[in-house]
Each structure stands twice: as structure tokens, then as C-alpha cells.
Coordinates of C-alpha atoms in Angstrom, one line a residue:
M28 CA 35.4 47.2 -93.4
A29 CA 36.0 43.6 -92.3
L30 CA 37.1 43.0 -88.8
S31 CA 40.3 41.0 -88.0
F32 CA 39.9 37.9 -85.9
S33 CA 41.4 39.6 -82.8
Q34 CA 39.0 42.6 -83.3
A35 CA 36.1 40.3 -83.7
F36 CA 37.1 38.4 -80.6
I37 CA 37.3 41.6 -78.5
K38 CA 33.9 42.8 -79.9
N39 CA 32.2 39.5 -79.0
F40 CA 33.9 39.3 -75.5
L41 CA 31.5 40.7 -72.9
G42 CA 29.3 42.2 -75.6
K43 CA 28.6 45.9 -75.4
S44 CA 30.9 46.6 -72.4
P45 CA 33.5 49.3 -72.9
D46 CA 36.8 48.2 -74.4
W47 CA 38.8 49.3 -71.3
Y48 CA 36.6 47.1 -69.1
K49 CA 37.2 44.1 -71.4
V50 CA 40.9 44.6 -71.4
L51 CA 40.9 44.9 -67.6
I52 CA 39.1 41.7 -67.1
L53 CA 41.5 39.9 -69.5
L54 CA 44.4 41.4 -67.5
F55 CA 42.8 40.1 -64.2
L56 CA 42.6 36.6 -65.7
A57 CA 46.3 36.8 -66.9
I58 CA 47.8 38.0 -63.6
N59 CA 45.9 35.7 -61.2
P60 CA 47.7 32.4 -61.9
L61 CA 51.1 34.2 -61.6
L62 CA 50.1 35.9 -58.4
Y63 CA 48.8 32.6 -57.0
K64 CA 52.2 30.9 -57.6
I65 CA 54.0 33.7 -55.8
N66 CA 51.6 34.1 -52.8
P67 CA 48.3 32.3 -52.5
F68 CA 47.1 34.5 -49.6
I69 CA 47.6 37.8 -51.5
A70 CA 46.2 36.2 -54.7
G71 CA 43.0 35.3 -52.7
W72 CA 42.5 38.9 -51.5
V73 CA 43.2 40.3 -55.0
L74 CA 40.5 37.9 -56.4
V75 CA 38.0 39.2 -53.8
A76 CA 38.9 42.8 -54.8
Q77 CA 38.4 41.9 -58.5
F78 CA 35.0 40.3 -57.9
I79 CA 33.9 43.4 -55.9
F80 CA 35.1 45.5 -58.9
T81 CA 32.8 43.5 -61.2
L82 CA 29.9 44.2 -58.9
A83 CA 30.7 47.9 -58.8
M84 CA 30.7 47.9 -62.6
A85 CA 27.2 46.2 -62.8
L86 CA 25.8 48.9 -65.1
K87 CA 28.7 48.4 -67.6
C88 CA 28.3 44.6 -67.6
Y89 CA 26.2 42.2 -65.6
P90 CA 28.6 40.7 -63.0
L91 CA 27.7 37.1 -63.7
Q92 CA 30.0 36.9 -66.8
P93 CA 33.2 38.6 -65.6
G94 CA 32.7 37.3 -62.0
G95 CA 32.0 33.8 -63.4
L96 CA 35.2 33.9 -65.4
L97 CA 37.2 34.8 -62.3
A98 CA 35.5 32.0 -60.3
I99 CA 36.1 29.4 -63.1
E100 CA 39.8 30.4 -63.2
A101 CA 40.1 30.2 -59.4
V102 CA 38.9 26.6 -59.5
A103 CA 41.1 25.8 -62.5
I104 CA 44.3 27.0 -60.8
G105 CA 43.6 25.4 -57.5
M106 CA 42.5 28.3 -55.3
T107 CA 39.5 26.2 -54.4
S108 CA 37.9 23.0 -55.6
P109 CA 34.6 22.1 -57.3
E110 CA 33.7 20.1 -54.1
M111 CA 34.2 23.2 -51.9
V112 CA 32.0 25.3 -54.2
M113 CA 29.4 22.6 -54.1
H114 CA 29.7 22.5 -50.3
E115 CA 29.0 26.3 -50.2
L116 CA 26.0 25.9 -52.5
E117 CA 24.6 23.1 -50.4
G118 CA 25.0 25.2 -47.3
N119 CA 23.1 28.0 -48.9
L120 CA 20.5 26.0 -50.7
E121 CA 17.7 27.7 -48.8
V122 CA 18.8 31.1 -50.1
L123 CA 19.0 29.8 -53.7
L124 CA 15.6 28.2 -53.5
L125 CA 14.2 31.5 -52.0
L126 CA 15.4 33.4 -55.0
V127 CA 14.2 30.8 -57.6
F128 CA 10.7 30.3 -56.1
M129 CA 9.9 33.3 -53.8
V130 CA 10.8 36.0 -56.2
A131 CA 8.8 34.3 -58.9
G132 CA 5.9 33.9 -56.4
I133 CA 6.0 37.7 -55.8
Y134 CA 5.6 38.3 -59.5
F135 CA 2.2 36.6 -59.4
M136 CA 1.2 38.9 -56.6
K137 CA 2.0 42.1 -58.4
Q138 CA -1.6 43.2 -59.1
L139 CA -2.3 43.2 -55.3
L140 CA 1.0 44.9 -54.5
L141 CA 0.5 47.6 -57.0
F142 CA -3.1 48.2 -55.8
I143 CA -2.0 48.6 -52.2
F144 CA 1.1 50.7 -52.8
T145 CA -0.7 53.0 -55.3
K146 CA -3.1 53.8 -52.5
I147 CA -0.3 54.4 -50.0
L148 CA 1.7 56.6 -52.5
L149 CA -1.4 58.7 -53.5
N150 CA -2.7 59.1 -49.9
I151 CA 0.6 60.1 -48.2
R152 CA 1.6 63.4 -49.8
S153 CA 4.6 64.2 -47.5
K154 CA 7.8 62.6 -48.9
T155 CA 9.3 62.4 -45.4
V156 CA 6.3 60.5 -44.0
L157 CA 6.2 58.3 -47.1
S158 CA 10.0 57.5 -46.7
L159 CA 9.4 56.7 -43.0
A160 CA 6.4 54.5 -44.0
F161 CA 8.5 52.5 -46.5
C162 CA 11.4 52.1 -44.0
V163 CA 9.1 51.0 -41.1
A164 CA 7.0 48.7 -43.3
S165 CA 10.2 47.0 -44.7
A166 CA 11.7 46.7 -41.2
F167 CA 8.5 45.1 -39.8
L168 CA 8.1 42.7 -42.7
S169 CA 11.8 41.7 -42.6
A170 CA 11.6 40.9 -38.9
F171 CA 9.1 38.2 -39.6
L172 CA 9.7 37.3 -43.3
D173 CA 13.2 37.8 -44.8
A174 CA 15.0 40.7 -46.4
L175 CA 15.2 39.2 -49.9
T176 CA 11.4 38.6 -50.1
V177 CA 10.7 42.1 -48.8
I178 CA 13.1 43.7 -51.3
A179 CA 11.6 41.6 -54.1
V180 CA 8.1 43.1 -53.2
V181 CA 9.5 46.6 -53.2
I182 CA 11.3 46.1 -56.6
S183 CA 8.1 44.7 -58.1
V184 CA 6.1 47.7 -56.9
A185 CA 8.7 50.3 -58.0
T186 CA 9.0 48.7 -61.4
G187 CA 5.2 48.9 -61.8
F188 CA 5.2 52.6 -60.8
Y189 CA 8.0 53.4 -63.2
A190 CA 6.3 51.5 -66.1
I191 CA 3.0 53.4 -65.7
Y192 CA 4.6 56.8 -66.0
H193 CA 7.1 55.7 -68.7
K194 CA 4.2 54.5 -70.8
V195 CA 2.3 57.8 -70.6
A196 CA 5.5 59.8 -71.1
S197 CA 6.0 57.9 -74.4
G198 CA 2.6 59.0 -75.6
K199 CA 0.6 55.8 -75.0
D200 CA -2.5 55.0 -73.0
F201 CA -2.6 52.7 -69.9
Q202 CA -3.8 49.7 -71.9
A203 CA -1.1 49.9 -74.7
K204 CA 1.8 47.4 -74.9
H205 CA 5.0 49.2 -74.0
D206 CA 8.7 48.6 -73.4
H207 CA 9.6 50.7 -70.4
T208 CA 13.3 49.9 -70.7
S209 CA 13.8 52.2 -73.7
D210 CA 13.6 56.0 -73.5
E211 CA 13.4 56.3 -77.3
H212 CA 9.8 57.4 -77.4
V213 CA 9.8 59.5 -74.2
Q214 CA 8.7 63.1 -75.2
E215 CA 11.3 65.8 -74.5
I216 CA 8.9 67.7 -72.2
S217 CA 8.7 64.6 -70.0
R218 CA 12.4 63.9 -69.6
D219 CA 12.9 66.3 -66.7
D220 CA 10.0 64.8 -64.8
L221 CA 11.3 61.3 -65.6
N222 CA 14.7 62.2 -64.0
H223 CA 13.0 63.6 -60.9
Y224 CA 10.8 60.5 -60.7
R225 CA 13.8 58.2 -61.0
A226 CA 15.4 60.1 -58.0
F227 CA 12.2 59.8 -56.1
L228 CA 11.9 56.0 -56.6
R229 CA 15.7 55.6 -55.9
S230 CA 15.3 57.2 -52.5
L231 CA 12.3 55.1 -51.6
L232 CA 14.1 51.9 -52.6
L233 CA 17.2 52.7 -50.4
H234 CA 14.9 53.6 -47.4
A235 CA 13.2 50.2 -47.9
G236 CA 16.5 48.4 -48.3
V237 CA 17.9 49.9 -45.1
G238 CA 14.5 49.0 -43.4
T239 CA 15.2 45.4 -44.2
A240 CA 18.5 45.6 -42.3
L241 CA 16.9 47.4 -39.3
G242 CA 14.2 44.7 -39.0
G243 CA 16.2 41.8 -40.2
V244 CA 18.7 42.1 -37.3
M245 CA 16.0 41.9 -34.6
T246 CA 14.7 38.3 -34.9
M247 CA 16.1 34.9 -35.6
V248 CA 14.1 34.6 -38.9
G249 CA 15.1 38.0 -40.2
E250 CA 18.4 37.0 -41.8
P251 CA 19.9 33.5 -42.6
Q252 CA 22.9 34.0 -40.2
N253 CA 20.5 34.9 -37.3
L254 CA 19.1 31.4 -37.6
I255 CA 22.6 29.8 -37.5
I256 CA 23.6 32.0 -34.5
A257 CA 20.4 31.3 -32.6
G258 CA 20.9 27.5 -33.2
Q259 CA 24.4 27.6 -31.9
A260 CA 23.4 29.5 -28.8
N261 CA 20.2 27.4 -28.2
W262 CA 18.0 30.6 -28.2
H263 CA 14.3 30.5 -29.1
F264 CA 12.5 33.3 -30.9
G265 CA 11.7 35.4 -27.9
E266 CA 15.1 35.0 -26.2
F267 CA 16.9 36.0 -29.4
M268 CA 14.8 39.1 -29.7
L269 CA 15.4 40.1 -26.1
R270 CA 19.1 39.5 -26.2
M271 CA 19.5 41.6 -29.3
A272 CA 17.2 44.4 -28.0
P273 CA 19.9 46.4 -26.1
V274 CA 21.5 47.0 -29.5
T275 CA 18.7 46.7 -32.1
V276 CA 16.0 48.9 -30.5
P277 CA 18.2 52.0 -30.2
V278 CA 19.6 51.4 -33.7
F279 CA 16.1 51.1 -35.1
F280 CA 15.1 54.5 -33.8
F281 CA 18.3 56.2 -34.8
G282 CA 17.8 54.6 -38.3
L283 CA 14.4 56.3 -38.5
A284 CA 15.9 59.5 -37.3
T285 CA 18.5 59.2 -40.2
C286 CA 15.7 58.6 -42.7
F287 CA 13.9 61.8 -41.4
F288 CA 17.2 63.8 -41.5
V289 CA 18.4 62.8 -45.0
E290 CA 14.9 63.6 -46.5
K291 CA 14.8 67.1 -44.8
T292 CA 18.4 68.0 -45.7
K293 CA 18.3 66.4 -49.2
I294 CA 21.9 65.1 -48.8
C295 CA 23.4 62.0 -50.6
G296 CA 20.7 61.9 -53.3
Y297 CA 17.6 62.0 -51.0
G298 CA 14.8 64.5 -50.8
A299 CA 13.4 64.2 -54.4
R300 CA 9.6 64.8 -54.4
L301 CA 7.0 63.2 -56.6
P302 CA 6.3 65.6 -59.5
D303 CA 2.7 66.9 -59.6
S304 CA 2.3 65.8 -63.2
I305 CA 3.3 62.3 -62.3
R306 CA 1.0 62.2 -59.3
Q307 CA -1.8 63.2 -61.6
I308 CA -1.0 60.4 -64.0
L309 CA -0.9 57.8 -61.1
I310 CA -4.3 59.2 -59.9
E311 CA -5.7 58.7 -63.4
Y312 CA -4.2 55.3 -63.6
D313 CA -5.8 54.3 -60.3
L314 CA -9.2 55.6 -61.5
D315 CA -8.8 53.8 -64.9
Q316 CA -8.0 50.5 -63.1
T317 CA -10.9 50.9 -60.7
T318 CA -13.4 51.5 -63.5
R319 CA -12.1 48.7 -65.7
R320 CA -11.9 46.1 -62.8
S321 CA -14.1 43.2 -63.8
P322 CA -15.6 40.7 -61.3
Q323 CA -12.8 38.3 -62.5
D324 CA -10.1 41.0 -61.6
K325 CA -11.7 41.5 -58.2
A326 CA -11.6 37.8 -57.6
K327 CA -7.9 37.7 -58.5
L328 CA -7.2 40.5 -55.9
W329 CA -9.0 38.6 -53.2
V330 CA -7.2 35.4 -54.0
Q331 CA -3.8 37.2 -53.9
A332 CA -4.8 38.8 -50.6
A333 CA -5.5 35.4 -49.1
I334 CA -2.2 34.0 -50.5
A335 CA -0.4 37.1 -48.9
V336 CA -1.9 36.1 -45.5
W337 CA -0.7 32.5 -46.0
L338 CA 2.8 33.9 -47.0
I339 CA 3.1 36.0 -43.8
V340 CA 1.8 33.3 -41.5
G341 CA 3.9 30.5 -43.2
L342 CA 7.1 32.6 -42.9
A343 CA 6.5 34.0 -39.5
L344 CA 5.8 30.6 -38.0
H345 CA 8.6 29.0 -40.1
L346 CA 6.3 26.3 -41.3
A347 CA 8.7 25.4 -44.1
S348 CA 11.8 26.8 -45.7
V349 CA 11.3 30.1 -47.5
G350 CA 11.9 28.6 -51.0
L351 CA 9.2 25.9 -50.4
I352 CA 6.7 28.5 -49.2
G353 CA 7.5 30.5 -52.4
L354 CA 6.7 27.4 -54.5
T355 CA 3.3 27.1 -52.8
V356 CA 2.7 30.8 -53.6
I357 CA 3.4 30.1 -57.3
V358 CA 1.1 27.1 -57.4
L359 CA -1.8 28.8 -55.5
A360 CA -1.5 32.1 -57.3
T361 CA -1.4 30.6 -60.8
S362 CA -4.0 28.0 -60.1
F363 CA -6.6 30.5 -58.9
T364 CA -5.9 33.3 -61.3
G365 CA -6.0 31.3 -64.5
I366 CA -2.3 31.4 -65.4
T367 CA -1.7 27.9 -66.9
E368 CA 0.5 28.5 -70.0
E369 CA 4.2 27.6 -69.8
H370 CA 5.4 30.9 -71.4
A371 CA 3.3 32.9 -68.9
L372 CA 5.0 31.1 -66.0
G373 CA 8.4 31.6 -67.6
K374 CA 8.3 35.4 -67.3
A375 CA 8.1 35.2 -63.5
F376 CA 11.6 33.6 -63.4
E377 CA 13.3 36.1 -65.6
E378 CA 14.1 38.5 -62.7
A379 CA 15.5 36.0 -60.2
L380 CA 17.4 33.4 -62.2
P381 CA 20.3 35.7 -63.4
F382 CA 20.8 36.8 -59.8
T383 CA 20.6 33.1 -58.6
A384 CA 23.4 32.3 -61.0
L385 CA 25.4 35.3 -59.8
L386 CA 24.9 34.2 -56.2
A387 CA 26.3 30.8 -57.1
V388 CA 29.4 32.5 -58.5
F389 CA 29.6 34.6 -55.3
F390 CA 29.6 31.4 -53.2
A391 CA 32.5 30.1 -55.4
I392 CA 34.5 33.3 -54.3
V393 CA 33.5 32.5 -50.7
A394 CA 34.9 29.0 -51.2
V395 CA 38.2 30.7 -52.1
I396 CA 38.0 32.7 -48.9
V397 CA 37.6 29.5 -46.9
D398 CA 40.3 27.4 -48.7
Q399 CA 42.9 30.2 -48.6
E400 CA 41.9 31.1 -45.0
L401 CA 41.7 34.8 -45.9
F402 CA 39.9 35.7 -42.7
T403 CA 41.9 33.5 -40.3
P404 CA 44.5 36.2 -39.2
I405 CA 41.7 38.6 -38.3
I406 CA 39.6 36.0 -36.5
T407 CA 42.7 34.8 -34.5
W408 CA 43.7 38.3 -33.5
V409 CA 40.2 39.2 -32.3
L410 CA 39.9 36.0 -30.3
H411 CA 43.0 36.8 -28.4
L412 CA 41.7 40.2 -27.2
E413 CA 39.9 40.4 -23.8
G414 CA 36.9 42.1 -22.2
A415 CA 35.2 45.2 -23.6
E416 CA 38.0 45.6 -26.2
Q417 CA 37.3 42.1 -27.6
L418 CA 33.5 42.8 -27.7
A419 CA 34.0 46.0 -29.7
M420 CA 36.5 44.4 -32.0
F421 CA 34.2 41.4 -32.7
Y422 CA 31.6 43.9 -33.8
I423 CA 34.0 46.0 -35.9
A424 CA 35.7 43.0 -37.5
N425 CA 32.4 41.3 -38.4
G426 CA 31.2 44.6 -39.8
L427 CA 34.3 45.2 -42.0
L428 CA 34.4 41.7 -43.3
S429 CA 30.7 41.7 -44.0
M430 CA 31.1 44.8 -46.2
V431 CA 33.4 42.8 -48.6
S432 CA 32.0 39.3 -48.2
D433 CA 28.8 37.5 -47.5
N434 CA 27.4 38.3 -44.0
V435 CA 25.9 34.8 -43.7
F436 CA 29.4 33.4 -44.2
V437 CA 31.1 35.8 -41.8
G438 CA 28.5 35.3 -39.1
T439 CA 28.8 31.5 -39.4
V440 CA 32.6 31.4 -39.4
Y441 CA 32.7 33.7 -36.3
I442 CA 30.0 31.9 -34.3
L443 CA 31.6 28.5 -34.9
E444 CA 35.1 29.9 -33.9
V445 CA 33.6 31.3 -30.7
K446 CA 31.7 28.0 -30.1
E447 CA 35.1 26.2 -30.3
A448 CA 36.6 28.6 -27.8
L449 CA 33.6 28.0 -25.4
L450 CA 34.0 24.2 -25.7
A451 CA 37.7 24.5 -25.2
G452 CA 37.1 26.4 -21.9
M453 CA 38.6 29.8 -23.2
L454 CA 35.2 31.5 -22.7
T455 CA 32.4 31.3 -20.1
R456 CA 28.8 30.8 -21.3
D457 CA 27.9 34.4 -20.4
E458 CA 30.8 35.7 -22.5
F459 CA 29.8 33.5 -25.4
D460 CA 26.2 34.9 -25.2
I461 CA 27.4 38.5 -25.3
L462 CA 29.8 37.8 -28.1
A463 CA 27.0 36.1 -30.1
V464 CA 25.1 39.4 -29.9
A465 CA 28.2 41.3 -31.1
I466 CA 28.6 38.9 -34.0
N467 CA 25.0 39.1 -35.1
T468 CA 24.7 42.9 -35.0
G469 CA 28.2 43.2 -36.5
T470 CA 27.2 41.2 -39.6
N471 CA 23.9 42.9 -40.0
L472 CA 24.4 46.6 -39.4
P473 CA 27.7 47.9 -40.9
S474 CA 27.1 45.7 -43.9
V475 CA 24.6 48.2 -45.3
A476 CA 27.7 50.1 -46.5
T477 CA 28.0 48.1 -49.8
P478 CA 25.7 46.1 -52.0
N479 CA 27.9 43.0 -51.6
G480 CA 27.4 43.3 -47.8
Q481 CA 23.7 42.7 -47.9
A482 CA 22.1 40.1 -50.2
A483 CA 19.0 42.4 -50.5
F484 CA 21.1 45.3 -51.6
L485 CA 23.0 43.1 -54.1
F486 CA 19.7 41.9 -55.5
L487 CA 18.5 45.5 -55.9
L488 CA 21.7 46.5 -57.7
T489 CA 21.6 43.6 -60.1
S490 CA 17.8 43.8 -60.8
T491 CA 16.4 45.0 -64.1
L492 CA 15.1 48.1 -62.2
A493 CA 18.6 49.4 -61.2
P494 CA 19.7 50.6 -64.7
L495 CA 16.2 52.1 -65.4
L496 CA 16.5 54.2 -62.2
R497 CA 20.3 54.9 -62.9
L498 CA 21.1 53.1 -59.6
S499 CA 24.8 52.2 -59.8
Y500 CA 27.1 50.6 -57.2
S501 CA 28.8 53.9 -56.3
R502 CA 25.4 55.7 -56.1
M503 CA 24.1 53.0 -53.7
V504 CA 27.3 53.3 -51.5
I505 CA 26.9 57.1 -51.4
M506 CA 23.1 56.9 -50.6
A507 CA 23.8 54.3 -47.9
L508 CA 26.6 56.4 -46.3
P509 CA 24.5 58.3 -43.8
Y510 CA 22.9 55.1 -42.6
T511 CA 26.2 53.2 -42.5
V512 CA 27.8 55.9 -40.3
V513 CA 24.8 56.2 -37.9
L514 CA 23.9 52.4 -37.7
S515 CA 27.5 51.4 -37.3
L516 CA 28.4 54.0 -34.6
I517 CA 25.1 53.6 -32.6
G518 CA 25.5 49.8 -32.8
L519 CA 29.1 50.1 -31.5
A520 CA 28.1 52.5 -28.7
C521 CA 25.4 50.1 -27.6
I522 CA 27.7 47.1 -27.7
E523 CA 30.3 48.9 -25.5
L524 CA 27.9 50.8 -23.1
T525 CA 24.5 49.1 -22.7
L526 CA 24.7 45.5 -23.8
V527 CA 26.3 44.0 -20.7
P528 CA 24.3 45.9 -18.1
M529 CA 21.0 45.5 -20.0
T530 CA 21.7 41.7 -20.3
E531 CA 22.4 41.4 -16.6
W532 CA 19.2 43.4 -15.8
M533 CA 17.1 41.1 -18.0
L534 CA 18.6 38.0 -16.4
E535 CA 17.7 39.5 -12.9
L536 CA 14.1 40.1 -14.0
G537 CA 13.9 36.5 -15.4
W538 CA 13.1 37.7 -19.0
I539 CA 16.0 35.7 -20.2
H540 CA 17.7 32.7 -18.5
P541 CA 21.3 31.7 -18.0
Q542 CA 22.2 29.1 -20.6
T543 CA 24.1 25.9 -19.8
L544 CA 27.2 24.9 -21.9
V545 CA 26.1 24.1 -25.5
P546 CA 26.2 20.4 -26.1
E547 CA 28.7 19.2 -28.8
N548 CA 26.0 17.6 -30.9
T549 CA 24.1 20.9 -31.6
T550 CA 26.9 22.1 -33.9
T551 CA 25.6 22.4 -37.5
S552 CA 28.7 23.7 -39.3
H553 CA 28.2 25.7 -42.4
H554 CA 31.5 24.3 -43.7

């Protein structure tokens, strides 16, 4: 039976998404111009809510298309301008280059990563210890590298593990070509194990994701907003670490305690063990790889190990922007492992480029937030509070806004507002330093609540691995919940109770030094 034009249009629009979802997106696009004419401020918040909805429905439809349509409409009706979107993209160029080059660079390191993590997975039999190992390793790496790079490594490893078992469960040997995205050939007897394995990998990914937040908040290179805040406050690497320590150190240990607790109690989707049948397959895979490893393969592993050392040193010492270091990884890894064909290079970019485009759309939504001044009432209210109440509310307001927006954007807006208050004589330098700690920890810790709060979480949600492991937006929110509650409350308690006395104590010991007023010319506005 032939389709009518309207039926054909609906069938083509957003492809295989459910009809109710397609109708809802069209409804959003219809009401936004009307709402913008009535009240631009409310229309702005409605647009933010709509965009978050498209992220939440990432397994129904990749958010780039529906989110992109909302962003295009926002520019078309005047909620923001192409110049403002471009300004946001320019301000976040480092993050975009990181995704384009670093994630592709990690792709060329996957043989080494799979080798190392297979050894870890097979040698640590306790799921609780393994979870803690993933959490601690991610935290340590994120403190010196950056969260997106670390999560790209973990995604690459988890995809490798998933593909190995999926291939065997489909009745093929290790060397056979196989599409691990389709369950069509998975034998019935293996489906139960496959579901347990998915739950096992999901929990490891979430522990690693939270680990990136625990480590990322500690140092000035851990997250992009940390660098901006450190620059505004004139703090060097060591001073930044010490000033954050009264909050970040207790939070780190409570984070590990939460990891232990959720694995033991098996709440919120944690506690899944590695099925014995799958462990055996991974042991056989490791043995197969060892026996087949030629001198050429061993040379590749050694080259990748040397590049990994360069990667860690280059990022830890901040020798260049993360994206440029990623580009050197691509050049070195391909040059010395014999990958010279264009189509072989192209595969490396498949994972990162859709997310890079999505992030560009995300910054268009951020441009709307700026132009419509959606956060201004909250910022103004918090700035007019005083003392301990102001400190706590800075932390809470940053946390809540970071859950719905980009934590780099929130951190930047707040630190620049506080800087203006300092230069205007509304704050002392000591008050500014304490507030800077509250802003940094506020943007980093409560934002684990949602995938849009942390770029690393959003990357995980929109990766090709998420649908394979049945990792939806709602499942991520539920799995992050114990961490959200603990990290947010412990962070708040430290802000209120220990931050000021500990800072004064460190000043007395001479570990940190009183800062002079920040000169005007150090301001490097994000907007």
C-alpha cells in the first residue's frame, strides 16, 4: 500500500524513532516561537528543558538531530545569534579539539589498553576490589590528564571486552569478523550470561565515570573550568590542589566508601559479577592472543606503551593543549604501527565526531542561556547573601545549575561575577579565594547527577557502547544517585565546616600564601 506524502514525511523524519517522539519534537518546534513572543525568559528555560529531554531519549534517537533542530530554531527566532554560538565554540575550542583528536588517538592505542585491562580483569577476582581499582585509576588519571580522555580509554576497553564475548556467544572464533552491535546470532543459552555481562560492564563504567569527577576536581588540569578558575585566582598547580584539599580529600574517600557500599548492597544496578563462563572465554582469548603475538605485534605494543608515557607526561606538564597532544598521538601511533591507509584512519574518528557535533549544538543552547540571561536571577540572589550562608548557597547554586547546563559554562560565569564583585570592593581577597573553592567544587561534584552535568558522562551516554550495554539516561541517573547524594552532601558539609578553618591553618603554616588583589588585565573572559 502506497504511503501518502504526509505519512512518508513522518516516516522519514527522525528515521526509526517512535511516532510519539517525532510528534513531540514537531510540537516543541511549533510552540517555541509563540512562547518566545510571549515571554523570552520562560521560552529560554523551556528550550533548555526540551534539549535535556532529547538527551534523556538518546536511545530512541541520537540527540544531535532533534537537539540540532531546536538550536537552529532558537537562532532563527532570535533567542541567540550565529555570532554568539560561534563565540561559545571559540571559547570551547580546546574541548572540541580534544574530542576530534584525543579520542581518535586513543583508538590507535586500543591493543595496549585491551592487553593491560585484560590482565587487570582476570587477576582481580573480587568485583568490589575491581570496582575500587577502576574508580581509583580513573580518579588518578583524571587529576593529571582530563576526564574525557580517561572515559574514552574506559569506553575503548569496555567495547573490546564486550566484542570478545559477543563474538564467541554468536558461535565464532576469536579471529572471525563479527558485528557486535547485533544480537541476531547470539545463541539462546548465552543470552542470560550476556545480560549479566552487560550489567557487570555498566557498573564498571559508572564507577570509572564517577572516578573522573573525584580526581578531576582536585587539580587545575582535571577539568576545563578548573583552569579558568585557577587563572582568575592566580593560583599555580600546587596552591590550587592545597586550597581544594579541605573539600576534595574527604569527598574522595567518601566516594570510595560509596563504591564499596553499592557493590556490597547491590543497589541501583550495581553488584553484578563476571559470569564464570565469560571469565573462561576471556582467559582463552588472552591465551590465544599471547600465542599468536608475532614480533611485529610485540613491537606495536612497545610503541604504544612509549606513546602512552608521552601522553601522560605531555598532559601532566601541560606541554600543549589536549587536542594537539592527541594529534601527536595519532601521528606517532599510526607512523610506527604501519597504519597509512586513509580508510583505516577514518574509523578512528567515527566514535568522536557525532559527539563533537552534539557538543557544538550544546554550546548553541548555552548561547541561549547567555543571551536570555537565564542564570542571572540566581547569580544576583546568591551574590547578595553573606557569610557562611553565601558560601553554602554558592556551592548549591553551582551544583544545581551544573546538573542542567555545562559545568564549564557555570563555573566560568560565577568566577567572573565574583571577580567583578572583588574588583568593585564588595569582597575581600580572602572571601574571593574561599568562594572560588565553593564554585569549583560546586560545578564538579553535584553535576555527577545527570549526563548533561559532566561532559565525560554525556560522552558515555552518547557513545556507541551505551545502547549495546542498555545504558539509558534514566539508568545513568539512577546508578549515579548514591554518588550524587554522598558527594554533594559531604562536599557541602566540608564547605560549611572545614574549608575556612583549614584554609586559615594552611596560611599559618605557610603552605599557601595570601594573594594580592587580582590585576584587571588577568581577566580572560569566556564570553
